[in-house]
mmCIF file of N, CA and C and ligand atoms in Angstrom:
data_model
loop_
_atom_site.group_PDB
_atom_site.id
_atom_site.type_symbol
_atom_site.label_atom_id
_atom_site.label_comp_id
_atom_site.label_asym_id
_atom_site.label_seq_id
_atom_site.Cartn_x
_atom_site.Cartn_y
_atom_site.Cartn_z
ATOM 1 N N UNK A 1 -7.024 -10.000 16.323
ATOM 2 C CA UNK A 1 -7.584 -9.981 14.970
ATOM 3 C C UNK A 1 -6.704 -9.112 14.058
ATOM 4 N N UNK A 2 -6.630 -9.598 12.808
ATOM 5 C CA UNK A 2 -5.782 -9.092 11.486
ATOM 6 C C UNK A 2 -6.103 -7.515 11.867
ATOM 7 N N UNK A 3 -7.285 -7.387 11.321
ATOM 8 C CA UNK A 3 -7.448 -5.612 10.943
ATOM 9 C C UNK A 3 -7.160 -4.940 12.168
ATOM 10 N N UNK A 4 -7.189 -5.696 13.375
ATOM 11 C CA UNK A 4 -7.319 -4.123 14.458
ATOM 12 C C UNK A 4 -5.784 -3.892 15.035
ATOM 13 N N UNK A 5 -4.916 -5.072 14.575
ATOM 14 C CA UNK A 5 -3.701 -5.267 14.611
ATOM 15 C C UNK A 5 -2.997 -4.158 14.104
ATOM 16 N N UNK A 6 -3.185 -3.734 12.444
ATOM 17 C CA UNK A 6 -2.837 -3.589 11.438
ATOM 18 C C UNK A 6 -2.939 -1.833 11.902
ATOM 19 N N UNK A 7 -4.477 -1.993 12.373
ATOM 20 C CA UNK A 7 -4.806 -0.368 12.198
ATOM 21 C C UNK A 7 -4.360 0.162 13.900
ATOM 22 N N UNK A 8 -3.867 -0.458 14.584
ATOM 23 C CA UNK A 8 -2.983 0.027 15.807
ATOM 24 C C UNK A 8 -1.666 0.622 15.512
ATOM 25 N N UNK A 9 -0.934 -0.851 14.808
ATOM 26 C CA UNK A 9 0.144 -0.505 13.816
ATOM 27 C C UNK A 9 0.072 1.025 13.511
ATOM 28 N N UNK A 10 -0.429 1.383 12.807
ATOM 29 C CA UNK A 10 -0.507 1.956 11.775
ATOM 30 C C UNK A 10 -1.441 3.643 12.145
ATOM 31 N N UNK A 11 -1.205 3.284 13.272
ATOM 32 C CA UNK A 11 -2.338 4.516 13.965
ATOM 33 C C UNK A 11 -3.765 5.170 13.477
ATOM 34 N N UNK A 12 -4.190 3.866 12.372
ATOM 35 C CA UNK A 12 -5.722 4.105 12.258
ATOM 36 C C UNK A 12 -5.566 5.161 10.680
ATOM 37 N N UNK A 13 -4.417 4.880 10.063
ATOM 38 C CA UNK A 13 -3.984 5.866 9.003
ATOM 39 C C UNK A 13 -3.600 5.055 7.370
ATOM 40 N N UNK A 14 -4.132 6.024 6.361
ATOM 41 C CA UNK A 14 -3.474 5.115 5.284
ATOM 42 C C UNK A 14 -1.883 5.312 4.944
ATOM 43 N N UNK A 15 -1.334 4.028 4.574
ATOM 44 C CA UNK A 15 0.644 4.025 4.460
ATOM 45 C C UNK A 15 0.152 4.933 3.138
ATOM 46 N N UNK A 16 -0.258 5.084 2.356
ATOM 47 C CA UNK A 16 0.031 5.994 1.133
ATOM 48 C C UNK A 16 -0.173 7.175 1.253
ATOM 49 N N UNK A 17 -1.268 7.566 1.806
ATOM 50 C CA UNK A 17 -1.988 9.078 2.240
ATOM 51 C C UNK A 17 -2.217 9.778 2.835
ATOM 52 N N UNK A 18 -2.229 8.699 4.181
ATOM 53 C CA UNK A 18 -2.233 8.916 5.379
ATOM 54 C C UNK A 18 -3.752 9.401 5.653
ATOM 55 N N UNK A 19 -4.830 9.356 5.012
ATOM 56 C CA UNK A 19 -6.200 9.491 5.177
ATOM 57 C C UNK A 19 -6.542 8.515 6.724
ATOM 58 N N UNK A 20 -7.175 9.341 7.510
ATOM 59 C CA UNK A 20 -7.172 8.560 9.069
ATOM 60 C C UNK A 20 -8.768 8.588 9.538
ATOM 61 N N UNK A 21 -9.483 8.520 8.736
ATOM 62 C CA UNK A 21 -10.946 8.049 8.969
ATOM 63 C C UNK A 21 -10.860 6.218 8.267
ATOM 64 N N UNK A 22 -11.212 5.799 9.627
ATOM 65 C CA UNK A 22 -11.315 4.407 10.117
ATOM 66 C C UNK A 22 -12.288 3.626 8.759
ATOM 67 N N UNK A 23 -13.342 4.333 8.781
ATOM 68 C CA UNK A 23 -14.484 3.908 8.064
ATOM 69 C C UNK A 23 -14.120 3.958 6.476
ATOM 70 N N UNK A 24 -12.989 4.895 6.204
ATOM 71 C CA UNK A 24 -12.638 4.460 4.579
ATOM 72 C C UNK A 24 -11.365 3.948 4.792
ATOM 73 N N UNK A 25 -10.552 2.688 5.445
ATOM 74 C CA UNK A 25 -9.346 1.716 5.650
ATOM 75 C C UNK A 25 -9.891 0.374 5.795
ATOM 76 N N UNK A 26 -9.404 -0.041 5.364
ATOM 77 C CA UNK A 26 -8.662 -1.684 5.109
ATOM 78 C C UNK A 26 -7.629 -1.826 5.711
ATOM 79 N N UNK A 27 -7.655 -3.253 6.591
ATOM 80 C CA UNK A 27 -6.516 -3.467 6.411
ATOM 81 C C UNK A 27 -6.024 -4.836 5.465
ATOM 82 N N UNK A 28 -4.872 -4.287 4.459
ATOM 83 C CA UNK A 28 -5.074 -4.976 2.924
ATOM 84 C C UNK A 28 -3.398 -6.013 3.687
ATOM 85 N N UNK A 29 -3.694 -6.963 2.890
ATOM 86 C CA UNK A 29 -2.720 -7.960 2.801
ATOM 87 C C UNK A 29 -1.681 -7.492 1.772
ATOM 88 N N UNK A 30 -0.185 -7.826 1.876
ATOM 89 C CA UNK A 30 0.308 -7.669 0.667
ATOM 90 C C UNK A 30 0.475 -9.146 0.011
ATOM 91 N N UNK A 31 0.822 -10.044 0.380
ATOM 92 C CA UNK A 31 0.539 -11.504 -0.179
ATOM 93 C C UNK A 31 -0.515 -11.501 0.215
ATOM 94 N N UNK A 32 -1.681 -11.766 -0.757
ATOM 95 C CA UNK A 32 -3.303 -12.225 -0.408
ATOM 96 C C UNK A 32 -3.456 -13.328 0.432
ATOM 97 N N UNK A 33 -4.138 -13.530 1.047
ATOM 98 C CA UNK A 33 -4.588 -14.595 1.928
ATOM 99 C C UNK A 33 -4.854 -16.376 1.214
ATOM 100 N N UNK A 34 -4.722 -15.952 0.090
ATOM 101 C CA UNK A 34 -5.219 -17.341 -0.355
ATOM 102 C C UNK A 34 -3.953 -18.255 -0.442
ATOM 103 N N UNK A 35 -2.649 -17.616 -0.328
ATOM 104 C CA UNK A 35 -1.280 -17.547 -0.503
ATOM 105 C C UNK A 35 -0.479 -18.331 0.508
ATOM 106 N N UNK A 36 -0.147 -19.168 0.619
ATOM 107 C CA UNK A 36 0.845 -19.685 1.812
ATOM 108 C C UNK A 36 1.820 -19.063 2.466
ATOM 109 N N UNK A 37 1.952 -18.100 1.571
ATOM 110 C CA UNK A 37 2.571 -17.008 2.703
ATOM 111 C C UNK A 37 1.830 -15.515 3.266
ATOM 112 N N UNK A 38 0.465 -15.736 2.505
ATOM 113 C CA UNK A 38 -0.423 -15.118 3.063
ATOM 114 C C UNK A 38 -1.108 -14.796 4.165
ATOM 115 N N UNK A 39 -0.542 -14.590 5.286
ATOM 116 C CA UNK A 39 -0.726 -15.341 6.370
ATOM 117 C C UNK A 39 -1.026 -13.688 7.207
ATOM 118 N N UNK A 40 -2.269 -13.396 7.855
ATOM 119 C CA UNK A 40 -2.556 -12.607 9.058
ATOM 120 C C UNK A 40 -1.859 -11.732 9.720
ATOM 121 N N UNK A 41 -0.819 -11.570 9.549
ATOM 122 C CA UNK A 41 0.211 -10.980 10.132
ATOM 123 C C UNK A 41 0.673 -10.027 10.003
ATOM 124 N N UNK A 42 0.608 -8.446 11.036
ATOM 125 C CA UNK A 42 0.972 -7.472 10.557
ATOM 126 C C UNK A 42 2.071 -6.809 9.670
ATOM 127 N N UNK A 43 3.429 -7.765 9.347
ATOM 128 C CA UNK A 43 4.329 -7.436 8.601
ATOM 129 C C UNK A 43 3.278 -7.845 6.817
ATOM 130 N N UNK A 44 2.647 -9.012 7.080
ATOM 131 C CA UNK A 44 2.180 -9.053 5.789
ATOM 132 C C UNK A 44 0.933 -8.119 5.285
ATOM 133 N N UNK A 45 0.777 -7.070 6.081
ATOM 134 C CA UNK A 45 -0.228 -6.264 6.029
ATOM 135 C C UNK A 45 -0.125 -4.648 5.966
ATOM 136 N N UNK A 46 -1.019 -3.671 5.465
ATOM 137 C CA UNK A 46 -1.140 -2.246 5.078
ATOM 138 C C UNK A 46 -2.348 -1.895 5.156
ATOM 139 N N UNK A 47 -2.358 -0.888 6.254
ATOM 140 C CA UNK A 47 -3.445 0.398 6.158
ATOM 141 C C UNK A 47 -3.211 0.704 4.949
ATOM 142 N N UNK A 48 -4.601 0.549 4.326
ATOM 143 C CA UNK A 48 -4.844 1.322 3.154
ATOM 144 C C UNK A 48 -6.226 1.712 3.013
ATOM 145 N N UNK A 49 -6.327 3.038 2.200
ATOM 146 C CA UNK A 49 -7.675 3.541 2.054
ATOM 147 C C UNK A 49 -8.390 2.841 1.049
ATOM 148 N N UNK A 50 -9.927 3.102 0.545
ATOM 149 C CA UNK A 50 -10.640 2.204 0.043
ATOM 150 C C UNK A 50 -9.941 2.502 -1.389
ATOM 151 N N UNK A 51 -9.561 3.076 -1.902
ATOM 152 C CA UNK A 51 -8.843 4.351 -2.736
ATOM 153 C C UNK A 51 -7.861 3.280 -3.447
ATOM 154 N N UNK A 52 -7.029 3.331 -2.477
ATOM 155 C CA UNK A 52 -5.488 2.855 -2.144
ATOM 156 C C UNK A 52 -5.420 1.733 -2.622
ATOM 157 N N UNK A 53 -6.189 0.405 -1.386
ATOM 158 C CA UNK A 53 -6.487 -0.653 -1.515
ATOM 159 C C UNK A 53 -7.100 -1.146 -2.561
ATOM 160 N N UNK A 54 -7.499 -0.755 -3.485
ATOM 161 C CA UNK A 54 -8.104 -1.206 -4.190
ATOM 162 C C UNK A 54 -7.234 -1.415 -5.478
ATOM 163 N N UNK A 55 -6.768 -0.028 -5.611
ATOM 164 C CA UNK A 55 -5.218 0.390 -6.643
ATOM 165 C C UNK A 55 -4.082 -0.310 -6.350
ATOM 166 N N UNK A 56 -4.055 -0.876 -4.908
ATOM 167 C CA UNK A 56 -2.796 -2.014 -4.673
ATOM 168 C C UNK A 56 -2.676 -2.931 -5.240
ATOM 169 N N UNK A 57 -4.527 -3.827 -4.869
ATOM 170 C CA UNK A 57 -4.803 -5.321 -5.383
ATOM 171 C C UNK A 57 -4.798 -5.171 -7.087
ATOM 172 N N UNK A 58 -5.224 -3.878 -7.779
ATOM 173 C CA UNK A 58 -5.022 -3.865 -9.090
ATOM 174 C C UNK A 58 -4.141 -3.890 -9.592
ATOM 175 N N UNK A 59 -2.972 -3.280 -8.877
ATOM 176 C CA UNK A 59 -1.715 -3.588 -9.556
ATOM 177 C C UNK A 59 -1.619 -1.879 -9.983
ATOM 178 N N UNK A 60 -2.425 -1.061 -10.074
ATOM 179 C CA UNK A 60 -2.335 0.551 -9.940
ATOM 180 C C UNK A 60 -1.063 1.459 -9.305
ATOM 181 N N UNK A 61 -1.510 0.762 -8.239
ATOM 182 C CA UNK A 61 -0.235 1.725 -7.499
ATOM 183 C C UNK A 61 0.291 0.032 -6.893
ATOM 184 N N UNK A 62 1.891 0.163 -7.119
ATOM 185 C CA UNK A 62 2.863 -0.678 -6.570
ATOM 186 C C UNK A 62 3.630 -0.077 -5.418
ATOM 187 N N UNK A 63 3.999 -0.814 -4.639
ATOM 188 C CA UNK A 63 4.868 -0.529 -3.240
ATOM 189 C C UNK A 63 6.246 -1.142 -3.297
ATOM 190 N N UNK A 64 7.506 -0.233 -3.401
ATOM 191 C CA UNK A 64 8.364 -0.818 -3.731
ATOM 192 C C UNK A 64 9.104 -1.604 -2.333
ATOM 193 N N UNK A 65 10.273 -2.499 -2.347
ATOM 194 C CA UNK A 65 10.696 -2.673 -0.833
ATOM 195 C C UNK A 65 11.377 -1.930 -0.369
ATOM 196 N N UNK A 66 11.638 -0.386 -1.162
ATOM 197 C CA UNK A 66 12.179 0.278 0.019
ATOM 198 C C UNK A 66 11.108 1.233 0.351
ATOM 199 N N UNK A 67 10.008 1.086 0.159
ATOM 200 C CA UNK A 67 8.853 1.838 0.762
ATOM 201 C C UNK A 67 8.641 3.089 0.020
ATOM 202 N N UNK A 68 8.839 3.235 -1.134
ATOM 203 C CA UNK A 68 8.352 3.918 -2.412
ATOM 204 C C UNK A 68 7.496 3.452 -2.731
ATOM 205 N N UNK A 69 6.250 4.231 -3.475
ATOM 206 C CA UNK A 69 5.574 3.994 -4.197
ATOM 207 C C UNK A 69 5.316 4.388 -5.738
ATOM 208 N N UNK A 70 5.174 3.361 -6.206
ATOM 209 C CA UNK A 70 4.656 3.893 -7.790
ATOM 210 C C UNK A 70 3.687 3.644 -8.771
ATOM 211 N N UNK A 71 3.147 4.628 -9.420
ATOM 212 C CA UNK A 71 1.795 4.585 -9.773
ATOM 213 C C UNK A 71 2.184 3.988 -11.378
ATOM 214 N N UNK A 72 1.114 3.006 -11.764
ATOM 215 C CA UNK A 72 1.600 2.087 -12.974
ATOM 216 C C UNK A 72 1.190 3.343 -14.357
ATOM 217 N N UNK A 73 2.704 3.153 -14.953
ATOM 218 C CA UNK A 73 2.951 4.206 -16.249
ATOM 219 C C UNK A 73 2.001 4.636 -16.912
ATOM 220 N N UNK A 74 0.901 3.554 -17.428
ATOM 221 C CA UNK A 74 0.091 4.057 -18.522
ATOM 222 C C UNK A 74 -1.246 4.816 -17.338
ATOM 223 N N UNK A 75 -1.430 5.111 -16.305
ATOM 224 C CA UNK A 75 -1.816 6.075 -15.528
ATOM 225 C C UNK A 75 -1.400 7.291 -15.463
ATOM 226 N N UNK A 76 0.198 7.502 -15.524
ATOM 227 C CA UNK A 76 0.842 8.677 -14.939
ATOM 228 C C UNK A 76 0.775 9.830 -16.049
ATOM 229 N N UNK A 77 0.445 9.878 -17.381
ATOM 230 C CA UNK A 77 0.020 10.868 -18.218
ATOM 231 C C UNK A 77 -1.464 11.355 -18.610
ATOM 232 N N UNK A 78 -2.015 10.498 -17.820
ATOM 233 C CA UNK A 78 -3.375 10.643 -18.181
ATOM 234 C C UNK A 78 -4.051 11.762 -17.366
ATOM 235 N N UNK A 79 -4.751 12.579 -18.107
ATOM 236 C CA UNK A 79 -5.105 13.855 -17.557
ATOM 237 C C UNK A 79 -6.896 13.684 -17.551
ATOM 238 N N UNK A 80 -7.473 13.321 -15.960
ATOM 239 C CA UNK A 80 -8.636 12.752 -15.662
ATOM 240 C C UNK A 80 -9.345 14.224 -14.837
ATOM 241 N N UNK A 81 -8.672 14.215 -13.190
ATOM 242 C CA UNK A 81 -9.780 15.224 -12.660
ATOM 243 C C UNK A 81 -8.798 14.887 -11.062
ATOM 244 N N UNK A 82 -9.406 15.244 -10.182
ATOM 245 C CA UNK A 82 -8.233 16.007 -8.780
ATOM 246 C C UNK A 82 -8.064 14.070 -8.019
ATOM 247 N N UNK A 83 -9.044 13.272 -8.330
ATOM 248 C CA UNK A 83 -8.756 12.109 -7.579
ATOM 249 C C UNK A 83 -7.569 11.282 -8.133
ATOM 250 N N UNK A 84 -7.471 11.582 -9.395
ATOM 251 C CA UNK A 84 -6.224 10.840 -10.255
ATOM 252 C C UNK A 84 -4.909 11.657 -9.646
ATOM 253 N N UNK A 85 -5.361 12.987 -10.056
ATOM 254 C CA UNK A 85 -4.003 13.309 -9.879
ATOM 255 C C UNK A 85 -3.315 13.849 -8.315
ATOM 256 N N UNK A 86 -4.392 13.915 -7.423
ATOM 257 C CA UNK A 86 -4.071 14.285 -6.460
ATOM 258 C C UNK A 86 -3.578 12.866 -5.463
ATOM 259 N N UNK A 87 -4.865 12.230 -5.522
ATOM 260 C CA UNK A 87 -5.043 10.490 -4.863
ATOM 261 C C UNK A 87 -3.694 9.695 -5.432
ATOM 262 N N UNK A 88 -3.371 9.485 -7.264
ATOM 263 C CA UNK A 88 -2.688 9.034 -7.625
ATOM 264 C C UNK A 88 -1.549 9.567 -8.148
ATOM 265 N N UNK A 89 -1.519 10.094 -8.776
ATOM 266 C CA UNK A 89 -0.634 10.673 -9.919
ATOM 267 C C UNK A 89 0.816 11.275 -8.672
ATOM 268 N N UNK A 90 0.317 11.858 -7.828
ATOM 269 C CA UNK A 90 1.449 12.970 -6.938
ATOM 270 C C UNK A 90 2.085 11.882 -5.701
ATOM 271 N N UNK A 91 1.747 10.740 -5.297
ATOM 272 C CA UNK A 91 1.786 9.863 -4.769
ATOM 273 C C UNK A 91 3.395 9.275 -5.386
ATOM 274 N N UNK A 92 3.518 9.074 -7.073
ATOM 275 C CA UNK A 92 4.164 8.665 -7.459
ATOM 276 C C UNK A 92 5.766 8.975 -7.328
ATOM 277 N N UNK A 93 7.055 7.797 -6.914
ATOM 278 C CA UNK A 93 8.300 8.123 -7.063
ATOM 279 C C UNK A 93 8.026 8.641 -5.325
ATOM 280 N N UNK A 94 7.040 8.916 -4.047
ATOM 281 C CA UNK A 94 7.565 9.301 -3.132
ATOM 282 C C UNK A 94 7.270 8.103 -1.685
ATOM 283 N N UNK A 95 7.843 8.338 -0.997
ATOM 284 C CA UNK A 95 7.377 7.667 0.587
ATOM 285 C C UNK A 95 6.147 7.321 0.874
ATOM 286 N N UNK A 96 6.258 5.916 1.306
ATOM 287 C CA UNK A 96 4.996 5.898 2.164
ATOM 288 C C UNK A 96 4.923 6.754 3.192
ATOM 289 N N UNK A 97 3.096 7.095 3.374
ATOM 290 C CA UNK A 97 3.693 8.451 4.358
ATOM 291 C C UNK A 97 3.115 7.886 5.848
ATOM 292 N N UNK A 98 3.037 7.208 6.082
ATOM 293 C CA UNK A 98 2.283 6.053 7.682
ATOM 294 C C UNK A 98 2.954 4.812 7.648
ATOM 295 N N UNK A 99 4.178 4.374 8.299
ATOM 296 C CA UNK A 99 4.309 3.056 8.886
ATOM 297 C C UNK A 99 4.274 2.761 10.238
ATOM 298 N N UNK A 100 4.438 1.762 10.343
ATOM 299 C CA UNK A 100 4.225 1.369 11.981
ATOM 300 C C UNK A 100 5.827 1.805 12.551
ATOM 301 N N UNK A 101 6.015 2.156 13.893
ATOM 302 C CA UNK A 101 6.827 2.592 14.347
ATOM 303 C C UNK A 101 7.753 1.359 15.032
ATOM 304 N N UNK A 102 6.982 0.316 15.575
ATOM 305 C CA UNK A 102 8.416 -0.804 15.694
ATOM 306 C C UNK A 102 8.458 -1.291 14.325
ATOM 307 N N UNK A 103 9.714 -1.664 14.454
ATOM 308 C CA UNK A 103 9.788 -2.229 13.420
ATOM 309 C C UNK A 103 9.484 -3.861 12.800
ATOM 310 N N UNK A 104 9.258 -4.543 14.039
ATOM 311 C CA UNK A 104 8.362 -5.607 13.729
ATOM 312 C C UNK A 104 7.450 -5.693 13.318
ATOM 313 N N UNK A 105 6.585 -4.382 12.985
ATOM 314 C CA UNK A 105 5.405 -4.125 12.567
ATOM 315 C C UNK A 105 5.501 -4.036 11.079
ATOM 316 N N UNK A 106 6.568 -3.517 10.568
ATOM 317 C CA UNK A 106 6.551 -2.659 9.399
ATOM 318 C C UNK A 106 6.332 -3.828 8.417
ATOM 319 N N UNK A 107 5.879 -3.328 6.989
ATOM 320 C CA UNK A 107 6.065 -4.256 5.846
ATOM 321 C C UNK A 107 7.191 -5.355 5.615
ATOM 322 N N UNK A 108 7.122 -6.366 5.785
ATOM 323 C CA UNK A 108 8.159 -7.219 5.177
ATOM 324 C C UNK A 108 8.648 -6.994 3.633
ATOM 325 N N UNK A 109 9.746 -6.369 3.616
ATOM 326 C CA UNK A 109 10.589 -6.139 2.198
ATOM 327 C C UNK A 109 10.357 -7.580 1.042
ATOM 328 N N UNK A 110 10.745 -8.737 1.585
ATOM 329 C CA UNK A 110 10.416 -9.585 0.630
ATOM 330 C C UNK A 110 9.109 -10.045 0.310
ATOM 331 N N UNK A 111 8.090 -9.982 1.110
ATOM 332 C CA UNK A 111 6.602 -9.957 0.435
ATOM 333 C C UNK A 111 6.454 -8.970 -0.278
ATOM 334 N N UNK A 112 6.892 -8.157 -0.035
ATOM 335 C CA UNK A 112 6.867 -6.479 -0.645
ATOM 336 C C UNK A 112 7.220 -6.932 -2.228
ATOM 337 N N UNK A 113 8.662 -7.229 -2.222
ATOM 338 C CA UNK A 113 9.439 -7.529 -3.673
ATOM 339 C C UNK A 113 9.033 -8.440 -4.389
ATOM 340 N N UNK A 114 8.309 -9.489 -3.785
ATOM 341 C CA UNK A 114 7.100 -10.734 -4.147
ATOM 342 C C UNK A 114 5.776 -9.845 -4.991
ATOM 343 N N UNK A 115 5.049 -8.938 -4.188
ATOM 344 C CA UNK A 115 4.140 -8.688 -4.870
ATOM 345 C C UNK A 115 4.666 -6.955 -5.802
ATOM 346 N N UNK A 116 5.690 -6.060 -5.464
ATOM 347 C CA UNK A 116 5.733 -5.442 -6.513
ATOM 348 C C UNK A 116 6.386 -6.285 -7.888
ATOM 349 N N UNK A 117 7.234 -7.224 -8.076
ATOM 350 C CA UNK A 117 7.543 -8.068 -9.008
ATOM 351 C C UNK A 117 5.978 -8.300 -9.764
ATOM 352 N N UNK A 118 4.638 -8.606 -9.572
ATOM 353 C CA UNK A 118 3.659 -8.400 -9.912
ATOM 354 C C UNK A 118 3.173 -7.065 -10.210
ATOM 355 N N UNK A 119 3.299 -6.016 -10.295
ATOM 356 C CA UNK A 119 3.084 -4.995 -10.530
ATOM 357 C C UNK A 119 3.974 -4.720 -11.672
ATOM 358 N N UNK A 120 5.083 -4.702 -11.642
ATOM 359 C CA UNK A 120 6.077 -4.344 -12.809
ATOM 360 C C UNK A 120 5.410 -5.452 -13.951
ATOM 361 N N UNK A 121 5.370 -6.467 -13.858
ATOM 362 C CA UNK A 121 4.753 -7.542 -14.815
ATOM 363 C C UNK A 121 3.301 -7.046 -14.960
ATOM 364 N N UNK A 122 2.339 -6.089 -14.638
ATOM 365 C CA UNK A 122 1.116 -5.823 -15.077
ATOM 366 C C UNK A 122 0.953 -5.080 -15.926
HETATM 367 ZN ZN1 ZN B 1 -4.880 6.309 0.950
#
């Protein structure tokens, strides 16, 4: 199964935060499932927190293909309270901090560049 794949991968941890309670992760698609290349598969997939995941599919926080992340501009000045800036804001310009250790596991770079190309366009 997708998720238990993902969160073996991934040692049960979020790639952005590395938050490792099971009960707030997803495991998030980076091409959505509805997608023909959306497809089950741990390269097309990310531990992410409910947090995370959610800021992915929004287009919030983007994942670049070299495994940077970046939090979308009109976010990064905005002065909210410790979940923005701690969750998001400090996140920005650095490493994912959890990938899978083979590397067959890891994110596929061109789904990656597929869906941050959507992010830069949001
Ligand atoms: Zn997270």
């Amino acid at each position: 199964m997708f998720a238990s794949r993902v969160m073996l991968a991934y040692e049960t941890r979020c790639a952005v935060c590395a938050l490792g309670h099971r009960e707030l992760l997803d495991a998030a698609h980076i091409i959505p499932d509805g997608d023909p290349r959306g497809l089950p598969v741990v390269p097309n997939g990310l531990a992410l927190c409910k947090i995370h995941h959610a800021a992915y599919d929004q287009n919030i926080l983007g994942i670049r293909p070299d495994y940077i992340i970046e939090i979308h501009h009109r976010l990064l000045d905005e002065l909210d309270g410790p979940m923005l800036l701690h969750g998001l804001q400090e996140h920005h310009a650095r490493p994912l901090m959890q990938l899978p250790h083979r590397h067959a596991d890891q994110p596929d770079r061109s789904r990656l560049e597929e869906r941050y190309a959507q992010f830069r366009a949001a």
